[in-house]
CSV table of C-alpha atoms in Angstrom, one decimal:
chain,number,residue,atom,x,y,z
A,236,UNK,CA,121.9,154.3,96.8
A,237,UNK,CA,119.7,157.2,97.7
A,238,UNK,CA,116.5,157.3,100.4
A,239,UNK,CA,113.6,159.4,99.6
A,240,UNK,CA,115.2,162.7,101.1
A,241,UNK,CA,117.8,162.4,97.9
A,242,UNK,CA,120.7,161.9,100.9
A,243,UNK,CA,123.1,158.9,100.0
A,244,UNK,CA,123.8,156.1,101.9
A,245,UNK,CA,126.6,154.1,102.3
A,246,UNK,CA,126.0,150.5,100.8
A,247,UNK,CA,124.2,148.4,102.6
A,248,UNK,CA,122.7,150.9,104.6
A,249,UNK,CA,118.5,151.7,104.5
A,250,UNK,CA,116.2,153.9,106.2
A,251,UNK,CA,113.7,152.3,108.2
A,252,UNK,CA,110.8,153.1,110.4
A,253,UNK,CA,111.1,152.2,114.0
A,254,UNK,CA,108.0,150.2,114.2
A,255,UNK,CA,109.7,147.3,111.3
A,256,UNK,CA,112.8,146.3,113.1
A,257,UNK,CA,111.4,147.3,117.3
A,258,UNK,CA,108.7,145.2,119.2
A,259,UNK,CA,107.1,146.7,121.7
A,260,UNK,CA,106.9,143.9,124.9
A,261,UNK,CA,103.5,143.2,125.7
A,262,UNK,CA,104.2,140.6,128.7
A,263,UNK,CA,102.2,140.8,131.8
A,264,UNK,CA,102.0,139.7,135.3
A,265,UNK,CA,98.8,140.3,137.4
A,266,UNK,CA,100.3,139.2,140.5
A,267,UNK,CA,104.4,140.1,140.1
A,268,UNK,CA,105.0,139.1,143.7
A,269,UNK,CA,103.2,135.5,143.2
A,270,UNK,CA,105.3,135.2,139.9
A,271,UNK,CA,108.2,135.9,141.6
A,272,UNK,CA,109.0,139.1,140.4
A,273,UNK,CA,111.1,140.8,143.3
A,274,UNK,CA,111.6,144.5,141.8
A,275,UNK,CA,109.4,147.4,140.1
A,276,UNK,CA,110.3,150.5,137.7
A,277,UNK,CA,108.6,153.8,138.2
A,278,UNK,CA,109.5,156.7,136.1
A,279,UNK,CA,110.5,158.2,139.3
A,280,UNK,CA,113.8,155.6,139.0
A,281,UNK,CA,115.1,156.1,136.0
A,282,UNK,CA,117.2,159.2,135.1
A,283,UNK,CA,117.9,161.2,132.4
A,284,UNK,CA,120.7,160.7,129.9
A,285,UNK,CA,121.9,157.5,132.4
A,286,UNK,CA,121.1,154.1,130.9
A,287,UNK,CA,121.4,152.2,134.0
A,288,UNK,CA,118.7,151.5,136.3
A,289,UNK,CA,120.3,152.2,139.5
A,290,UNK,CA,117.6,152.1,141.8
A,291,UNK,CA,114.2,150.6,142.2
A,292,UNK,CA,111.0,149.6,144.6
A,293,UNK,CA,110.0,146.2,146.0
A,294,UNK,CA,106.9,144.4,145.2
A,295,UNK,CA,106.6,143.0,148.5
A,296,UNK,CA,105.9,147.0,149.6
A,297,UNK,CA,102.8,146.4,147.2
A,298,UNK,CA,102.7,147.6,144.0
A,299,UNK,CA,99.7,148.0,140.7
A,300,UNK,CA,102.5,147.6,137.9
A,301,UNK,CA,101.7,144.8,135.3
A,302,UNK,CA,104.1,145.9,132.6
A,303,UNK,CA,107.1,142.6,132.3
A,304,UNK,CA,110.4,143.4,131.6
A,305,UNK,CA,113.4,141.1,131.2
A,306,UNK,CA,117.5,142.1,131.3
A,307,UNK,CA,118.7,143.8,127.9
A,308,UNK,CA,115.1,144.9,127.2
A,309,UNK,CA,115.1,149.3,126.9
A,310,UNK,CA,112.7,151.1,129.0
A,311,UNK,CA,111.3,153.8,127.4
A,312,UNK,CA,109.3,157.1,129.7
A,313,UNK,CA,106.5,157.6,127.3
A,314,UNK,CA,105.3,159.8,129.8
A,315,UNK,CA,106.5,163.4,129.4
A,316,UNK,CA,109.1,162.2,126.9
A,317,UNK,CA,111.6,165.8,127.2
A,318,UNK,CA,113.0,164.3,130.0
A,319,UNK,CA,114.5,162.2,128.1
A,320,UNK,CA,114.5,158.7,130.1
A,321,UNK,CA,115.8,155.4,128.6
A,322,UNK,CA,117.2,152.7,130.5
A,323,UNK,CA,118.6,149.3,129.8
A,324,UNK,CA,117.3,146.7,131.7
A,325,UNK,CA,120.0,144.8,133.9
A,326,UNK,CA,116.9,142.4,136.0
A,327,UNK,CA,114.0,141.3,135.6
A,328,UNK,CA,111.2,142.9,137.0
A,329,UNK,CA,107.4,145.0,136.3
A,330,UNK,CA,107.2,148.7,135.8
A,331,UNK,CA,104.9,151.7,135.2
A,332,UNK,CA,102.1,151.8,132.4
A,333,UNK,CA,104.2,155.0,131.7
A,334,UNK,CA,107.0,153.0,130.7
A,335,UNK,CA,107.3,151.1,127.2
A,336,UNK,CA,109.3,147.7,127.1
A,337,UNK,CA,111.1,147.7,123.5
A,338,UNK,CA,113.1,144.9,122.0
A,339,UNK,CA,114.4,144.2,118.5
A,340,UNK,CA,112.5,141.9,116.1
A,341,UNK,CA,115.4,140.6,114.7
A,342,UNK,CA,119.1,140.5,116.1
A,343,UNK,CA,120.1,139.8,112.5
A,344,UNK,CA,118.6,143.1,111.5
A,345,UNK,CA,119.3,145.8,114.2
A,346,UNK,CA,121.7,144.6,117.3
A,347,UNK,CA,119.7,144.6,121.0
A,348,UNK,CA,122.7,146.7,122.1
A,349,UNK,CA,122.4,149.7,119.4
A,350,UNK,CA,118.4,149.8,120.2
A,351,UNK,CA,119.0,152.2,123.5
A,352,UNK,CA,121.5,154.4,121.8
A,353,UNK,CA,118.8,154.9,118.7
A,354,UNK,CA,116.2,156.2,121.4
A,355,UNK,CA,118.8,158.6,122.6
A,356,UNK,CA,119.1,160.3,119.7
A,357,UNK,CA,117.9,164.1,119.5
A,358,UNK,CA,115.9,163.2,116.5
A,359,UNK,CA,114.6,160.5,118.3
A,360,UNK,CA,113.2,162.6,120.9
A,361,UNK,CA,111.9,164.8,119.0
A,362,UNK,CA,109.8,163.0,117.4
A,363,UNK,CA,108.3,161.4,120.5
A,364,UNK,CA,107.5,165.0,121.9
A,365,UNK,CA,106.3,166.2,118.9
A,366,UNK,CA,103.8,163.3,118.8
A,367,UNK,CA,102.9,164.0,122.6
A,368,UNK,CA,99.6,164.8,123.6
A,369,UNK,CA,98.0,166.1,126.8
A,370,UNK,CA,98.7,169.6,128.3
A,371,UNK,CA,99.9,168.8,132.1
A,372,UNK,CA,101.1,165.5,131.4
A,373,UNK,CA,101.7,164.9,127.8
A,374,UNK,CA,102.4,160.9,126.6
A,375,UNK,CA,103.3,159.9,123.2
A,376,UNK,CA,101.8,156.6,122.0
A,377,UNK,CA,103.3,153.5,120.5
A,378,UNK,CA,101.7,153.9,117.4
A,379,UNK,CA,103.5,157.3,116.6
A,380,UNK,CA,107.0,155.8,117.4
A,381,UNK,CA,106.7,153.1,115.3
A,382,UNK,CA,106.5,155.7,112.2
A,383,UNK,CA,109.7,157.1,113.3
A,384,UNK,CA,111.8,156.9,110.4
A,385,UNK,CA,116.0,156.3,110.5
A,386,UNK,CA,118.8,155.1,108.6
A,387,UNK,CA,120.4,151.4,109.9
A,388,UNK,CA,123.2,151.0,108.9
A,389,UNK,CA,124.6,147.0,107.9
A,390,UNK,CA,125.5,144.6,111.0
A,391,UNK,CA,128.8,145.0,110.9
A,392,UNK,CA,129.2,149.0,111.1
A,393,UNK,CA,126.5,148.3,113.9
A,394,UNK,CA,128.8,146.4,116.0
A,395,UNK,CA,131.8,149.1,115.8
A,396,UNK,CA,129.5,152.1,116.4
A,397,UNK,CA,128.5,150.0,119.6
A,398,UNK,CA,131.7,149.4,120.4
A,399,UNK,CA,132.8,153.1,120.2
A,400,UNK,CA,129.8,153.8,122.1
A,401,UNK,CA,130.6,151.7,125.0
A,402,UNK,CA,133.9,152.9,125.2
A,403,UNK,CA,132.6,156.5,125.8
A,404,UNK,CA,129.7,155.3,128.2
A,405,UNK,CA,132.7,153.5,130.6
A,406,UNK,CA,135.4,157.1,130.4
A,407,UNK,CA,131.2,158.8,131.7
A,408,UNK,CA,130.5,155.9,134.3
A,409,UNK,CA,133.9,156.5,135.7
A,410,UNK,CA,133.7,160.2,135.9
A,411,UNK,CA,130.1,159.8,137.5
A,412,UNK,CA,131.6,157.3,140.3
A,413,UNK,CA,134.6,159.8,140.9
A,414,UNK,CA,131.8,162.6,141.4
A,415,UNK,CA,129.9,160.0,143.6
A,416,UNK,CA,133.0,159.5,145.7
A,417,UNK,CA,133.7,163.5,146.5
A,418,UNK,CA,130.0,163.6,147.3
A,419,UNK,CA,130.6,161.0,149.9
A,420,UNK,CA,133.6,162.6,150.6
A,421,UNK,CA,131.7,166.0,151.2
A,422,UNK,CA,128.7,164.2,153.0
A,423,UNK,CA,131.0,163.0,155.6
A,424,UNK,CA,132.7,166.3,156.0
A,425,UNK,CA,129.4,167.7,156.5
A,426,UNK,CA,128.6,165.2,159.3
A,427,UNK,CA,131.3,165.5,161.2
A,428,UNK,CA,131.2,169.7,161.4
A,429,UNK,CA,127.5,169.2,163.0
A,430,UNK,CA,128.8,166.2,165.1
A,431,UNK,CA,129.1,168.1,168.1
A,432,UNK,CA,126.4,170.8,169.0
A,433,UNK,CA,127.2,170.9,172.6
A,434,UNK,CA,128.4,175.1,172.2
A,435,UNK,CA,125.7,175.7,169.7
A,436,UNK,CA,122.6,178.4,170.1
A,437,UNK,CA,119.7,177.0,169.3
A,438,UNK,CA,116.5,178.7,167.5
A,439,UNK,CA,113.4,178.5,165.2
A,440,UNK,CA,114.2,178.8,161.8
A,441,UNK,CA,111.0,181.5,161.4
A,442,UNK,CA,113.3,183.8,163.7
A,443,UNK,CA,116.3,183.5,161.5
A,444,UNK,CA,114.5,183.9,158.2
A,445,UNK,CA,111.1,184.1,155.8
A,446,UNK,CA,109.4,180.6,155.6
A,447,UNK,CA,107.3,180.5,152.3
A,448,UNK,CA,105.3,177.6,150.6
A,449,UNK,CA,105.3,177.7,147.0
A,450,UNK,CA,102.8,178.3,144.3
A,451,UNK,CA,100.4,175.6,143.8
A,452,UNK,CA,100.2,174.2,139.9
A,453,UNK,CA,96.9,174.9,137.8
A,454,UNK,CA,95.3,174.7,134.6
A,455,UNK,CA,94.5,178.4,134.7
A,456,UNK,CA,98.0,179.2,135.5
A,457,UNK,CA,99.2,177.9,132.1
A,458,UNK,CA,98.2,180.3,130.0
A,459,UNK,CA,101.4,181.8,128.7
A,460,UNK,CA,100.8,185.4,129.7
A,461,UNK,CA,102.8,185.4,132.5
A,462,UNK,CA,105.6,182.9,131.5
A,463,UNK,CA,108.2,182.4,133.8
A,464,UNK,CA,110.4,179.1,134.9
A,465,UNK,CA,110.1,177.8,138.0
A,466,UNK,CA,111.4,174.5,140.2
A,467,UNK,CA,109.5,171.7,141.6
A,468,UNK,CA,110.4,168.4,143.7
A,469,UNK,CA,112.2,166.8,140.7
A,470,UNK,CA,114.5,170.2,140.5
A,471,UNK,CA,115.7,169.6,144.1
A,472,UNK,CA,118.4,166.9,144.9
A,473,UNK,CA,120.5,166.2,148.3
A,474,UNK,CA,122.5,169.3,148.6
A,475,UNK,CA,122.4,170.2,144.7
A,476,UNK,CA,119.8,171.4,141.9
A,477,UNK,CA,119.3,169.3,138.4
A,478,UNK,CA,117.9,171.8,136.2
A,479,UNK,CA,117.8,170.0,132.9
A,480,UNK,CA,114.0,169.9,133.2
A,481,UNK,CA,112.1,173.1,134.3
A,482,UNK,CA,108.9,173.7,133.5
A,483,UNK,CA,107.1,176.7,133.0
A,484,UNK,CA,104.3,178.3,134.5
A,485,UNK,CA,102.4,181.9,134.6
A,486,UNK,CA,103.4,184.1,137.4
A,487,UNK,CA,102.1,187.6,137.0
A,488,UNK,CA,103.6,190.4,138.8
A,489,UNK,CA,102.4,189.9,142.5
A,490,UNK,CA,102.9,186.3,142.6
A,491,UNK,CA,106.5,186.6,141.3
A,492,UNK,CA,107.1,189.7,143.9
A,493,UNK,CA,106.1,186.7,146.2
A,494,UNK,CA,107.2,183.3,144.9
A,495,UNK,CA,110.3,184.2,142.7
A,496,UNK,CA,113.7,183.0,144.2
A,497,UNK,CA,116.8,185.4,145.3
A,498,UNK,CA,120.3,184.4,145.9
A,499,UNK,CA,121.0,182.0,148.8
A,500,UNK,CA,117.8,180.8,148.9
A,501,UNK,CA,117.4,177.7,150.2
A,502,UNK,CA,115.0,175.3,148.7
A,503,UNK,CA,113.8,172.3,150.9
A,504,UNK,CA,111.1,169.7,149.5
A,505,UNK,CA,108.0,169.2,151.2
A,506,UNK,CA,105.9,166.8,150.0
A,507,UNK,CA,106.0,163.9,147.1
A,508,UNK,CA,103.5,161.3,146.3
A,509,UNK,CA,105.8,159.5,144.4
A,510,UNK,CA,108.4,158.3,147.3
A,511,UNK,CA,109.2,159.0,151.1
A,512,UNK,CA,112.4,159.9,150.1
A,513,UNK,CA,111.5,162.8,148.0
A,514,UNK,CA,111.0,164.5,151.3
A,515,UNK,CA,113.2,166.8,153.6
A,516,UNK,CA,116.4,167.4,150.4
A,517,UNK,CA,117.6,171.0,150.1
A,518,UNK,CA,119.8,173.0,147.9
A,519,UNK,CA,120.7,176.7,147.8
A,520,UNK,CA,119.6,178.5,144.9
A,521,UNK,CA,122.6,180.8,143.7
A,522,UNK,CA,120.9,182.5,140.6
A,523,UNK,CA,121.5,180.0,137.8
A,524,UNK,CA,118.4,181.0,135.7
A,525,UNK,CA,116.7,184.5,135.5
A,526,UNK,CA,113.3,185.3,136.8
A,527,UNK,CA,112.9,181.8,138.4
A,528,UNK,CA,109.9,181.2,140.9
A,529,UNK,CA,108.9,177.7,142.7
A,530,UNK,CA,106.2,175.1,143.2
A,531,UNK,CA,104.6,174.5,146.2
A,532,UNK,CA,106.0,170.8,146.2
A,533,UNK,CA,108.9,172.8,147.9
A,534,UNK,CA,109.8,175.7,150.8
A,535,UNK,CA,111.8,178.1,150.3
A,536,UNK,CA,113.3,179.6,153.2
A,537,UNK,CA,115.0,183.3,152.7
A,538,UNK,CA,117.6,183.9,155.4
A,539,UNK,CA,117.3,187.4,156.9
A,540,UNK,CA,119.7,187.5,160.0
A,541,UNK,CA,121.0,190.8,159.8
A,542,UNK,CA,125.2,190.4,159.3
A,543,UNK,CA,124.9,186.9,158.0
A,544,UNK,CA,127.6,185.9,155.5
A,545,UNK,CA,126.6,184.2,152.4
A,546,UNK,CA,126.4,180.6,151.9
A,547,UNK,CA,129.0,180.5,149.1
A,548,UNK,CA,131.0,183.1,150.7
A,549,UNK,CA,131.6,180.8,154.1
């Protein structure tokens, strides 16, 4: 047996387009809290690569989402696909228009458990950002993922590649909560050095160093003449950087003199309409990609106490 790109397939195996064998959910709550829905899913909560939802917002706190989901059900960010966020539902609960609730059609055709694995395939991907459109915000559409095309293979060699799959997602769950735990670890370090401050000088952090906001996004800054990469909120975790998503944004030479980062800068959030707790992380910036600038979503503040040791030098 042959598909229509002359590649062979094993027996039993066919290619099929996305849109035959995965429904997209189209349940809806207009009052979630009245329903009894106690949680909501932004894309702001899911993150990428990590198929658990491990955190979420309560509908009591008010919330516009009308988009059902049930447990097992994948959530899919249609919004700005490249970051790449799928999640597994584990509770019931509404989330963002942004978000697409897929099931299978037909547990007899393609196993609920394989369905999140498919959309976390490069090819996958691809094909969702290739079919995005919109310049500062691109979406891809249901329609276009349901022409996605892929070879399913029988039930049976379903199950085992599910199984092998889970297998390797419980050896990366346990390395995450060992890195979780010397986080901790390191957190409560860190509490205990600034514990007592009795013996400490005190002064204004504009005395001590250069305080800048950085640059504002724009249409007219997206032009590609001036290409360079630069961080915003998203970039910026508690005490470390996720740089798997960095945008890019025209900086010609006098804004980069003024908004490009150095060594042992330290990046500090300042503002989020997403969530509260967006606000006040920092990280220090030790040089990990070239010619990097920042958004004004964050402060970047440039030590310049003459004698100072550096940060990774202490």
């Amino acid at each position: 047996m042959s598909d229509k790109n002359n590649k062979i397939l094993k027996p039993g195996w066919r290619r099929v387009k996305f849109g035959d064998v995965v429904r997209l959910s189209k349940a809806r709550s207009q009052d979630p809290l009245a329903d009894g829905i106690e949680r909501y899913v932004g894309l702001e909560h899911l993150e990428p690569g990590d198929l658990r939802i491990r955190s979420w917002g309560s509908v009591a706190d008010g919330v516009t989402f009308t988009s059902v989901f049930q447990p097992g059900q994948v959530l899919f960010g249609k919004r700005r696909a490249y970051q790449r966020k799928v999640a597994v539902a584990d509770f019931s609960g509404v989330c963002s228009g942004d978000i697409y609730v897929l099931e299978t059609k037909d547990a007899q055709v393609l196993l609920p458990e394989l369905l999140p694995f498919i959309c976390q395939t490069d090819a996958f991907f691809d094909h969702a950002v290739g079919t995005s459109a919109g310049s500062l915000s691109p979406r891809t559409n249901w329609t276009s993922l349901a022409d996605f095309e892929f070879v399913l293979p029988t039930i049976s060699e379903q199950a085992k590649i599910v199984e092998a799959l889970k297998a390797a997602g419980s050896l990366v769950e346990a390395r995450r909560d060992a890195i979780d735990r010397l986080r901790a670890l390191a957190r409560s370090k860190l509490d205990l050095e600034f514990s007592d401050q009795s013996t400490w000088t005190r002064d204004r952090i504009a005395n001590i160093g250069n305080v800048q906001l950085g640059r504002q996004r724009a249409p007219k800054y997206t032009t590609g003449k001036f290409n360079k990469p630069y961080l915003r909120v998203v970039n910026v975790l508690d005490g470390r950087l996720d740089l798997r998503d960095v945008e890019m944004m025209d900086f010609n030479d006098r804004d980069f003199a003024r908004y490009s980062l150095q060594l042992d800068d330290i990046l500090i959030t300042e503002g989020d309409l997403i969530s509260v707790y967006n606000v006040g992380r920092s990280a220090i910036w030790s040089g990990e990609i070239d010619d990097c600038c920042f958004q004004n979503t964050l402060i970047r503040w440039r030590i310049q106490v003459r004698g100072a040791t550096r940060f990774n030098e202490a």
